[in-house]
Tab-separated table of C-alpha atoms in Angstrom:
chain	number	residue	atom	x	y	z
A	1	MET	CA	-3.970	-20.590	33.093
A	2	PRO	CA	-3.558	-17.086	34.614
A	3	ARG	CA	-6.488	-14.897	35.474
A	4	LEU	CA	-7.227	-12.145	32.968
A	5	ALA	CA	-6.625	-8.588	34.127
A	6	THR	CA	-9.732	-6.568	34.920
A	7	SER	CA	-8.504	-3.229	33.535
A	8	ARG	CA	-6.106	-1.927	30.907
A	9	ARG	CA	-3.873	-0.384	33.549
A	10	GLN	CA	-3.708	-3.628	35.513
A	11	ALA	CA	-2.958	-5.600	32.352
A	12	ALA	CA	-0.201	-3.214	31.278
A	13	GLY	CA	1.421	-3.508	34.678
A	14	CYS	CA	1.817	-7.274	34.535
A	15	ALA	CA	3.984	-7.493	31.405
A	16	PRO	CA	6.707	-8.214	30.712
A	17	LEU	CA	7.582	-10.643	33.488
A	18	PRO	CA	11.186	-10.841	34.785
A	19	SER	CA	13.737	-12.609	32.606
A	20	ALA	CA	16.848	-14.493	33.582
A	21	HIS	CA	18.775	-13.172	30.560
A	22	THR	CA	20.636	-9.857	30.500
A	23	GLY	CA	20.927	-9.495	26.707
A	24	SER	CA	18.347	-8.068	24.311
A	25	ARG	CA	14.890	-8.394	25.817
A	26	TYR	CA	11.410	-8.615	24.406
A	27	ALA	CA	9.357	-5.475	25.010
A	28	ARG	CA	5.605	-5.394	24.501
A	29	HIS	CA	4.680	-2.591	22.109
A	30	ALA	CA	1.800	-1.423	24.373
A	31	PRO	CA	-0.507	0.075	21.717
A	32	GLU	CA	-2.774	1.635	24.368
A	33	ARG	CA	0.037	4.105	25.128
A	34	THR	CA	0.366	5.385	21.550
A	35	LEU	CA	-1.093	8.584	20.118
A	36	LEU	CA	-3.032	6.774	17.395
A	37	TYR	CA	-4.743	4.493	19.909
A	38	ALA	CA	-5.687	7.472	22.079
A	39	LEU	CA	-7.168	9.332	19.091
A	40	VAL	CA	-9.204	6.347	17.900
A	41	GLU	CA	-10.420	5.455	21.386
A	42	ALA	CA	-11.487	9.053	22.085
A	43	HIS	CA	-13.109	9.996	18.762
A	44	TYR	CA	-14.305	6.775	17.110
A	45	PRO	CA	-17.547	6.510	19.176
A	46	ASP	CA	-18.409	10.156	18.408
A	47	PHE	CA	-17.779	9.573	14.720
A	48	ILE	CA	-20.138	6.575	14.696
A	49	ALA	CA	-22.784	8.669	16.446
A	50	ARG	CA	-22.497	11.461	13.842
A	51	ILE	CA	-22.759	8.980	10.979
A	52	GLU	CA	-25.882	7.398	12.461
A	53	ALA	CA	-27.411	10.829	13.131
A	54	GLU	CA	-27.070	11.563	9.406
A	55	GLY	CA	-28.961	8.367	8.577
A	56	ARG	CA	-25.893	6.495	7.343
A	57	SER	CA	-23.912	3.529	8.580
A	58	LEU	CA	-20.416	2.176	8.096
A	59	PRO	CA	-19.855	-1.166	6.336
A	60	GLY	CA	-19.161	-4.111	8.576
A	61	TYR	CA	-15.515	-4.439	7.505
A	62	VAL	CA	-14.784	-0.875	8.646
A	63	ARG	CA	-16.372	-1.359	12.064
A	64	GLU	CA	-14.608	-4.693	12.423
A	65	ALA	CA	-11.216	-3.135	11.651
A	66	PHE	CA	-11.609	-0.394	14.266
A	67	ASP	CA	-12.998	-2.708	16.943
A	68	ALA	CA	-10.203	-5.214	16.333
A	69	TYR	CA	-7.560	-2.476	16.486
A	70	LEU	CA	-8.789	-1.324	19.901
A	71	ARG	CA	-8.308	-4.897	21.164
A	72	CYS	CA	-5.031	-5.657	19.362
A	73	GLY	CA	-2.059	-6.116	21.686
A	74	VAL	CA	-4.062	-5.239	24.814
A	75	LEU	CA	-3.641	-7.887	27.494
A	76	GLU	CA	-7.119	-7.561	28.943
A	77	HIS	CA	-8.566	-8.821	25.647
A	78	GLY	CA	-6.609	-12.072	25.737
A	79	PHE	CA	-3.038	-13.286	25.845
A	80	LEU	CA	-0.761	-16.299	26.007
A	81	ARG	CA	1.694	-17.037	28.788
A	82	VAL	CA	4.865	-18.305	27.126
A	83	VAL	CA	7.662	-20.057	29.023
A	84	CYS	CA	11.284	-20.555	27.961
A	85	GLU	CA	12.049	-24.265	28.028
A	86	HIS	CA	15.643	-23.577	29.108
A	87	CYS	CA	15.557	-20.880	31.794
A	88	ARG	CA	11.809	-21.055	32.592
A	89	ALA	CA	11.425	-17.281	32.154
A	90	GLU	CA	7.829	-16.269	31.384
A	91	ARG	CA	6.198	-13.617	29.216
A	92	LEU	CA	2.667	-12.517	28.515
A	93	VAL	CA	2.023	-12.095	24.772
A	94	ALA	CA	-1.243	-10.363	23.859
A	95	PHE	CA	-3.339	-11.509	20.915
A	96	SER	CA	-3.064	-9.443	17.722
A	97	CYS	CA	-5.855	-8.437	15.348
A	98	LYS	CA	-3.958	-9.443	12.154
A	99	LYS	CA	-5.877	-6.798	10.195
A	100	ARG	CA	-4.367	-4.896	7.290
A	101	GLY	CA	-6.554	-1.801	7.258
A	102	LEU	CA	-5.568	0.185	10.333
A	103	CYS	CA	-3.216	-1.445	12.854
A	104	PRO	CA	0.413	-0.224	12.458
A	105	SER	CA	1.836	-3.208	14.355
A	106	CYS	CA	0.131	-5.889	12.270
A	107	GLY	CA	0.771	-3.862	9.123
A	108	ALA	CA	4.498	-3.698	9.896
A	109	ARG	CA	4.616	-7.445	10.472
A	110	ARG	CA	2.831	-8.048	7.171
A	111	MET	CA	5.292	-5.701	5.465
A	112	ALA	CA	8.308	-7.601	6.838
A	113	GLU	CA	6.847	-10.987	5.908
A	114	SER	CA	5.966	-9.829	2.382
A	115	ALA	CA	9.419	-8.338	1.820
A	116	ARG	CA	11.143	-11.500	3.035
A	117	HIS	CA	8.978	-13.660	0.783
A	118	LEU	CA	9.640	-11.498	-2.274
A	119	VAL	CA	13.394	-11.470	-1.692
A	120	ASP	CA	13.847	-15.150	-0.808
A	121	GLU	CA	11.184	-16.881	-2.885
A	122	VAL	CA	10.293	-14.620	-5.832
A	123	PHE	CA	13.057	-12.332	-7.098
A	124	GLY	CA	16.129	-13.915	-5.572
A	125	PRO	CA	19.533	-12.525	-6.607
A	126	ARG	CA	18.261	-10.460	-9.527
A	127	PRO	CA	18.135	-6.674	-10.057
A	128	VAL	CA	14.757	-5.028	-9.583
A	129	ARG	CA	13.348	-1.633	-10.590
A	130	GLN	CA	10.374	-0.037	-8.877
A	131	TRP	CA	7.714	1.613	-11.034
A	132	VAL	CA	5.082	3.759	-9.323
A	133	LEU	CA	1.877	4.845	-11.069
A	134	SER	CA	-0.630	7.235	-9.517
A	135	PHE	CA	-4.002	8.270	-10.928
A	136	PRO	CA	-6.175	11.405	-11.095
A	137	TYR	CA	-8.708	11.964	-8.307
A	138	PRO	CA	-11.763	10.625	-10.190
A	139	LEU	CA	-10.065	7.302	-10.920
A	140	ARG	CA	-8.946	6.956	-7.306
A	141	PHE	CA	-12.584	7.262	-6.314
A	142	LEU	CA	-13.628	4.766	-8.993
A	143	PHE	CA	-11.090	2.152	-7.875
A	144	ALA	CA	-12.156	2.573	-4.243
A	145	SER	CA	-15.853	2.238	-5.108
A	146	LYS	CA	-15.421	-0.471	-7.756
A	147	PRO	CA	-12.468	-2.735	-6.814
A	148	GLU	CA	-13.272	-4.965	-9.779
A	149	ALA	CA	-12.014	-2.167	-12.068
A	150	ILE	CA	-8.454	-2.436	-10.739
A	151	GLY	CA	-7.523	-5.787	-12.296
A	152	PRO	CA	-8.135	-4.915	-15.969
A	153	VAL	CA	-6.456	-1.520	-15.532
A	154	LEU	CA	-3.425	-3.181	-13.985
A	155	GLY	CA	-3.281	-5.550	-16.957
A	156	ILE	CA	-3.176	-2.578	-19.329
A	157	VAL	CA	-0.350	-0.980	-17.349
A	158	HIS	CA	1.674	-4.189	-17.313
A	159	ARG	CA	1.338	-4.696	-21.062
A	160	VAL	CA	2.535	-1.153	-21.758
A	161	ILE	CA	5.599	-1.438	-19.504
A	162	ALA	CA	6.484	-4.973	-20.653
A	163	GLY	CA	6.327	-3.898	-24.288
A	164	TRP	CA	8.558	-0.907	-23.597
A	165	LEU	CA	11.128	-3.078	-21.793
A	166	ALA	CA	11.248	-5.487	-24.730
A	167	ASP	CA	11.716	-2.628	-27.197
A	168	GLN	CA	14.518	-1.106	-25.112
A	169	ALA	CA	16.302	-4.453	-24.921
A	170	GLY	CA	15.961	-4.959	-28.681
A	171	ILE	CA	13.932	-8.154	-28.317
A	172	ASP	CA	10.759	-9.180	-30.074
A	173	ARG	CA	7.822	-8.720	-27.730
A	174	ALA	CA	6.511	-12.218	-28.380
A	175	SER	CA	9.733	-13.869	-27.158
A	176	ALA	CA	10.590	-11.457	-24.317
A	177	GLN	CA	10.188	-12.819	-20.780
A	178	CYS	CA	9.217	-10.290	-18.093
A	179	GLY	CA	8.060	-10.546	-14.513
A	180	ALA	CA	6.569	-8.146	-11.963
A	181	VAL	CA	4.884	-8.028	-8.582
A	182	THR	CA	2.429	-5.187	-7.955
A	183	LEU	CA	1.376	-4.032	-4.523
A	184	ILE	CA	-1.753	-1.904	-4.607
A	185	GLN	CA	-1.343	0.872	-2.057
A	186	ARG	CA	-4.513	2.570	-0.849
A	187	PHE	CA	-3.024	5.474	1.102
A	188	GLY	CA	-0.818	8.497	0.564
A	189	SER	CA	1.794	10.109	2.797
A	190	ALA	CA	-0.937	12.272	4.395
A	191	LEU	CA	-3.064	9.203	5.314
A	192	ASN	CA	-5.451	10.129	2.516
A	193	LEU	CA	-7.183	7.718	0.143
A	194	ASN	CA	-4.808	7.416	-2.799
A	195	ILE	CA	-4.987	4.137	-4.699
A	196	HIS	CA	-1.795	3.728	-6.699
A	197	PHE	CA	0.430	0.933	-7.966
A	198	HIS	CA	3.883	0.046	-6.648
A	199	MET	CA	5.317	-2.355	-9.224
A	200	LEU	CA	8.546	-4.298	-8.728
A	201	TRP	CA	9.793	-5.288	-12.177
A	202	LEU	CA	12.764	-7.459	-13.023
A	203	ASP	CA	15.167	-4.822	-14.330
A	204	GLY	CA	15.533	-6.056	-17.873
A	205	VAL	CA	14.203	-8.751	-20.173
A	206	TYR	CA	15.092	-12.437	-20.188
A	207	VAL	CA	15.537	-14.502	-23.341
A	208	GLU	CA	16.371	-18.103	-24.143
A	209	ALA	CA	20.028	-19.095	-24.336
A	210	THR	CA	21.649	-22.103	-25.962
A	211	GLU	CA	23.879	-22.872	-22.968
A	212	LEU	CA	23.396	-22.892	-19.205
A	213	PRO	CA	22.035	-20.842	-17.649
A	214	ARG	CA	19.146	-21.443	-20.015
A	215	ARG	CA	17.938	-17.865	-19.724
A	216	GLU	CA	20.013	-14.712	-19.813
A	217	ARG	CA	19.102	-11.137	-19.027
A	218	ARG	CA	19.156	-8.362	-21.592
A	219	ARG	CA	19.600	-5.056	-19.874
A	220	ALA	CA	17.143	-2.212	-20.479
A	221	ARG	CA	18.292	1.317	-19.779
A	222	ALA	CA	16.559	3.376	-17.133
A	223	PRO	CA	13.713	5.408	-18.669
A	224	THR	CA	14.198	9.115	-19.167
A	225	THR	CA	11.642	11.722	-18.144
A	226	ALA	CA	10.531	12.075	-21.765
A	227	GLN	CA	10.049	8.320	-22.077
A	228	LEU	CA	8.103	8.193	-18.810
A	229	THR	CA	5.868	10.982	-20.085
A	230	GLN	CA	5.194	9.064	-23.294
A	231	LEU	CA	4.449	5.884	-21.328
A	232	ALA	CA	2.117	7.808	-19.021
A	233	ALA	CA	0.289	9.208	-22.053
A	234	THR	CA	-0.127	5.715	-23.526
A	235	ILE	CA	-1.382	4.327	-20.221
A	236	ALA	CA	-3.790	7.233	-19.737
A	237	HIS	CA	-5.255	6.820	-23.227
A	238	ARG	CA	-5.741	3.060	-22.953
A	239	VAL	CA	-7.085	3.143	-19.396
A	240	CYS	CA	-9.631	5.867	-20.167
A	241	ARG	CA	-10.691	4.063	-23.339
A	242	HIS	CA	-11.229	0.836	-21.376
A	243	LEU	CA	-13.190	2.548	-18.599
A	244	THR	CA	-15.358	4.337	-21.163
A	245	ARG	CA	-16.209	1.035	-22.826
A	246	LYS	CA	-17.158	-0.391	-19.426
A	247	GLY	CA	-19.519	2.541	-18.829
A	248	TRP	CA	-17.628	4.019	-15.876
A	249	LEU	CA	-16.391	7.084	-17.775
A	250	GLU	CA	-18.240	9.452	-20.083
A	251	GLY	CA	-16.815	11.963	-22.529
A	252	GLU	CA	-13.384	11.995	-24.140
A	253	GLY	CA	-9.945	13.330	-23.318
A	254	GLU	CA	-9.675	16.015	-20.668
A	255	SER	CA	-13.471	16.472	-20.642
A	256	ALA	CA	-14.086	12.889	-19.452
A	257	PHE	CA	-15.941	12.490	-16.159
A	258	LEU	CA	-17.227	9.652	-13.981
A	259	ALA	CA	-20.541	8.119	-14.919
A	260	ASP	CA	-23.312	7.522	-12.391
A	261	SER	CA	-22.491	3.809	-12.451
A	262	ALA	CA	-19.094	4.550	-10.859
A	263	ALA	CA	-20.669	5.212	-7.465
A	264	GLY	CA	-20.448	2.513	-4.822
A	265	ASP	CA	-23.322	0.627	-3.248
A	266	ASP	CA	-22.549	1.542	0.368
A	267	SER	CA	-22.367	4.668	2.528
A	268	MET	CA	-18.625	5.125	2.035
A	269	ASP	CA	-18.693	7.324	-1.075
A	270	GLY	CA	-18.812	10.590	0.859
A	271	LEU	CA	-15.986	9.485	3.138
A	272	ARG	CA	-13.914	8.325	0.182
A	273	MET	CA	-14.226	11.585	-1.720
A	274	SER	CA	-13.478	13.626	1.411
A	275	SER	CA	-10.362	11.572	2.067
A	276	ILE	CA	-9.191	11.916	-1.541
A	277	THR	CA	-9.639	15.700	-1.605
A	278	TYR	CA	-8.365	16.442	1.940
A	279	ARG	CA	-11.745	17.603	3.237
A	280	ILE	CA	-13.680	17.120	6.472
A	281	ALA	CA	-16.211	14.330	6.032
A	282	THR	CA	-18.843	14.822	8.753
A	283	GLY	CA	-20.189	17.333	11.237
A	284	ARG	CA	-20.865	21.031	10.932
A	285	ASP	CA	-17.616	21.633	8.999
A	286	ALA	CA	-18.257	18.889	6.444
A	287	GLY	CA	-16.869	19.809	3.031
A	288	ARG	CA	-14.248	22.223	4.296
A	289	LYS	CA	-10.533	21.726	3.839
A	290	VAL	CA	-8.767	20.187	6.824
A	291	VAL	CA	-7.109	22.503	9.329
A	292	THR	CA	-3.600	23.532	8.315
A	293	LEU	CA	-1.158	23.285	11.201
A	294	LYS	CA	1.907	24.663	9.449
A	295	THR	CA	3.243	25.315	5.981
A	296	LEU	CA	6.493	23.808	4.783
A	297	PRO	CA	8.482	24.956	1.751
A	298	GLY	CA	7.935	23.014	-1.421
A	299	ASP	CA	10.570	20.482	-2.368
A	300	ALA	CA	10.976	19.671	-6.046
A	301	GLY	CA	13.019	16.560	-5.338
A	302	SER	CA	14.028	13.691	-7.564
A	303	LEU	CA	10.583	12.121	-7.433
A	304	GLU	CA	9.048	15.071	-9.261
A	305	GLY	CA	11.921	15.450	-11.719
A	306	ASP	CA	11.983	11.795	-12.730
A	307	ALA	CA	8.229	11.331	-13.130
A	308	GLY	CA	6.223	11.479	-16.334
A	309	LYS	CA	2.927	13.312	-15.832
A	310	VAL	CA	-0.044	13.428	-18.189
A	311	GLY	CA	-3.606	14.404	-17.261
A	312	GLY	CA	-3.318	13.423	-13.609
A	313	PHE	CA	-1.414	10.196	-14.352
A	314	SER	CA	2.084	10.144	-12.869
A	315	LEU	CA	4.647	7.433	-13.654
A	316	HIS	CA	7.941	7.170	-11.779
A	317	ALA	CA	10.755	4.632	-12.211
A	318	GLY	CA	13.785	6.231	-10.580
A	319	VAL	CA	14.454	3.573	-7.919
A	320	ALA	CA	16.474	0.504	-8.888
A	321	ARG	CA	18.213	-2.041	-6.685
A	322	LYS	CA	21.096	-4.304	-7.526
A	323	HIS	CA	20.915	-8.006	-6.807
A	324	THR	CA	22.283	-7.837	-3.247
A	325	LYS	CA	19.934	-9.170	-0.583
A	326	ALA	CA	20.148	-6.048	1.590
A	327	THR	CA	19.140	-3.609	-1.150
A	328	SER	CA	16.407	-5.927	-2.435
A	329	SER	CA	14.964	-6.268	1.063
A	330	LYS	CA	14.875	-2.493	1.452
A	331	SER	CA	13.103	-2.001	-1.869
A	332	CYS	CA	10.534	-4.743	-1.209
A	333	ALA	CA	9.854	-3.451	2.296
A	334	ALA	CA	9.307	0.093	1.027
A	335	THR	CA	6.898	-1.174	-1.612
A	336	SER	CA	4.836	-3.233	0.846
A	337	ARG	CA	5.011	-0.696	3.670
A	338	ALA	CA	2.169	-0.278	6.130
A	339	ARG	CA	0.335	2.899	7.007
A	340	ARG	CA	2.181	5.306	9.219
A	341	SER	CA	1.286	6.038	12.794
A	342	ALA	CA	-0.461	9.252	13.760
A	343	SER	CA	2.741	10.805	15.110
A	344	SER	CA	5.075	10.053	12.183
A	345	GLY	CA	6.342	12.719	9.811
A	346	TYR	CA	5.822	13.140	6.093
A	347	ARG	CA	8.245	11.663	3.575
A	348	SER	CA	8.460	14.994	1.763
A	349	HIS	CA	7.375	18.582	2.290
A	350	ARG	CA	3.762	19.364	1.472
A	351	ARG	CA	3.018	22.702	-0.188
A	352	GLU	CA	-0.443	22.987	1.346
A	353	GLY	CA	0.790	22.213	4.861
A	354	CYS	CA	-0.071	19.379	7.213
A	355	GLY	CA	-3.652	18.642	8.173
A	356	ILE	CA	-5.488	16.414	10.637
A	357	SER	CA	-8.724	14.663	9.732
A	358	SER	CA	-10.416	11.280	9.942
A	359	ARG	CA	-9.100	10.013	6.607
A	360	ARG	CA	-8.346	6.418	7.497
A	361	ARG	CA	-11.973	5.340	7.351
A	362	GLY	CA	-12.214	6.377	3.719
A	363	GLU	CA	-9.059	4.559	2.635
A	364	MET	CA	-10.121	1.106	3.846
A	365	GLY	CA	-10.892	-1.453	1.175
A	366	PRO	CA	-13.170	-4.495	1.207
A	367	ARG	CA	-11.891	-7.406	3.223
A	368	MET	CA	-11.351	-9.761	0.279
A	369	SER	CA	-9.655	-7.277	-2.074
A	370	ASN	CA	-6.199	-8.586	-2.940
A	371	GLY	CA	-3.435	-6.046	-2.402
A	372	MET	CA	-0.671	-8.015	-4.167
A	373	ARG	CA	-0.849	-9.026	-7.838
A	374	TRP	CA	1.585	-11.202	-9.790
A	375	THR	CA	2.387	-10.782	-13.470
A	376	SER	CA	4.792	-12.872	-15.531
A	377	SER	CA	5.234	-14.496	-18.894
A	378	PRO	CA	3.222	-17.717	-19.357
A	379	SER	CA	6.275	-19.964	-19.013
A	380	TRP	CA	7.624	-18.276	-15.865
A	381	ARG	CA	7.137	-21.248	-13.537
A	382	HIS	CA	9.015	-23.549	-15.907
A	383	TRP	CA	12.085	-21.465	-16.613
A	384	SER	CA	12.505	-18.999	-13.718
A	385	ARG	CA	14.791	-21.414	-11.857
A	386	HIS	CA	17.253	-21.193	-14.752
A	387	LEU	CA	17.607	-17.395	-14.695
A	388	ALA	CA	21.136	-16.081	-14.438
A	389	PRO	CA	21.708	-13.947	-11.297
A	390	THR	CA	23.203	-11.031	-13.225
């Protein structure tokens, strides 16, 4: 067993070892050389000190995620020496943190594995449409503080969309067979806390057939902007009614507001709200908007035009993939994507400009919160193998 390196520089210098092959070669991703790693390593201790000076403390899962990220992929924190059984070439492979809250490398691996599983084992050769639902700021805070509120809300959303698909296909709702996989994303394109749903729905409704294949698909047309707006209004009404009954919302309609019971039981509430509203969380500038580096022109692209918006709820369904493996893999990977690195650009132009702040701490969820939810008709397991790949 080789001796562990005594410093990060020494460890980085000893990998990769020479290879006898001249083709494509493995290259260690060296996280300690990235901008994100440098920012976390330089400012994380100061952030902890400021939090403690204010009489607060971070939950254990947040500290664990940051500490594990600073060790992930760094040789001095442990590695394996792997040897090719044919040419005897050797490599040093550092241990990974396998966390989902912060590390871009482990997040990208999880994204690839999830996409491959969805394509090969779940959807197969069937067309899929992506539905995206985002929520107003108060509900984002509620879902971050009370993860147990997400499941019932997701059930409401699924029932609304499944009923609409059945109506569009001209099938009775009781006999319509639908299926969806929802990935609960906790972050926005600006690394802010933004809990929203990415839902991959089978594009259409399946019904029983008298001949093989035993189930056939009835196509449902893509929703129009007016239909998306009506669906968003239905979802908003039912979700707010449910949350009011649970005691997390008070008031009615546009005058509804979060009840005191919506607050969390840890010290993360201030960080969560700052991350949601693009504000500085700690220090002498706490409460101020983040520094604007530059302003980019607004872009009213297809995402805005195809979305239905009601009272802070936004529903989009403009992305559909045919049943080819390549397009399905791309759609599933985009839905299960990991957080971006500190140096990556924005997907679209931001009207208020680009800011820098410590938002990632606020967007982290509890360790045991499930980010992928499955929804299907009760008999899915029994008849899904008979679906026609059309």
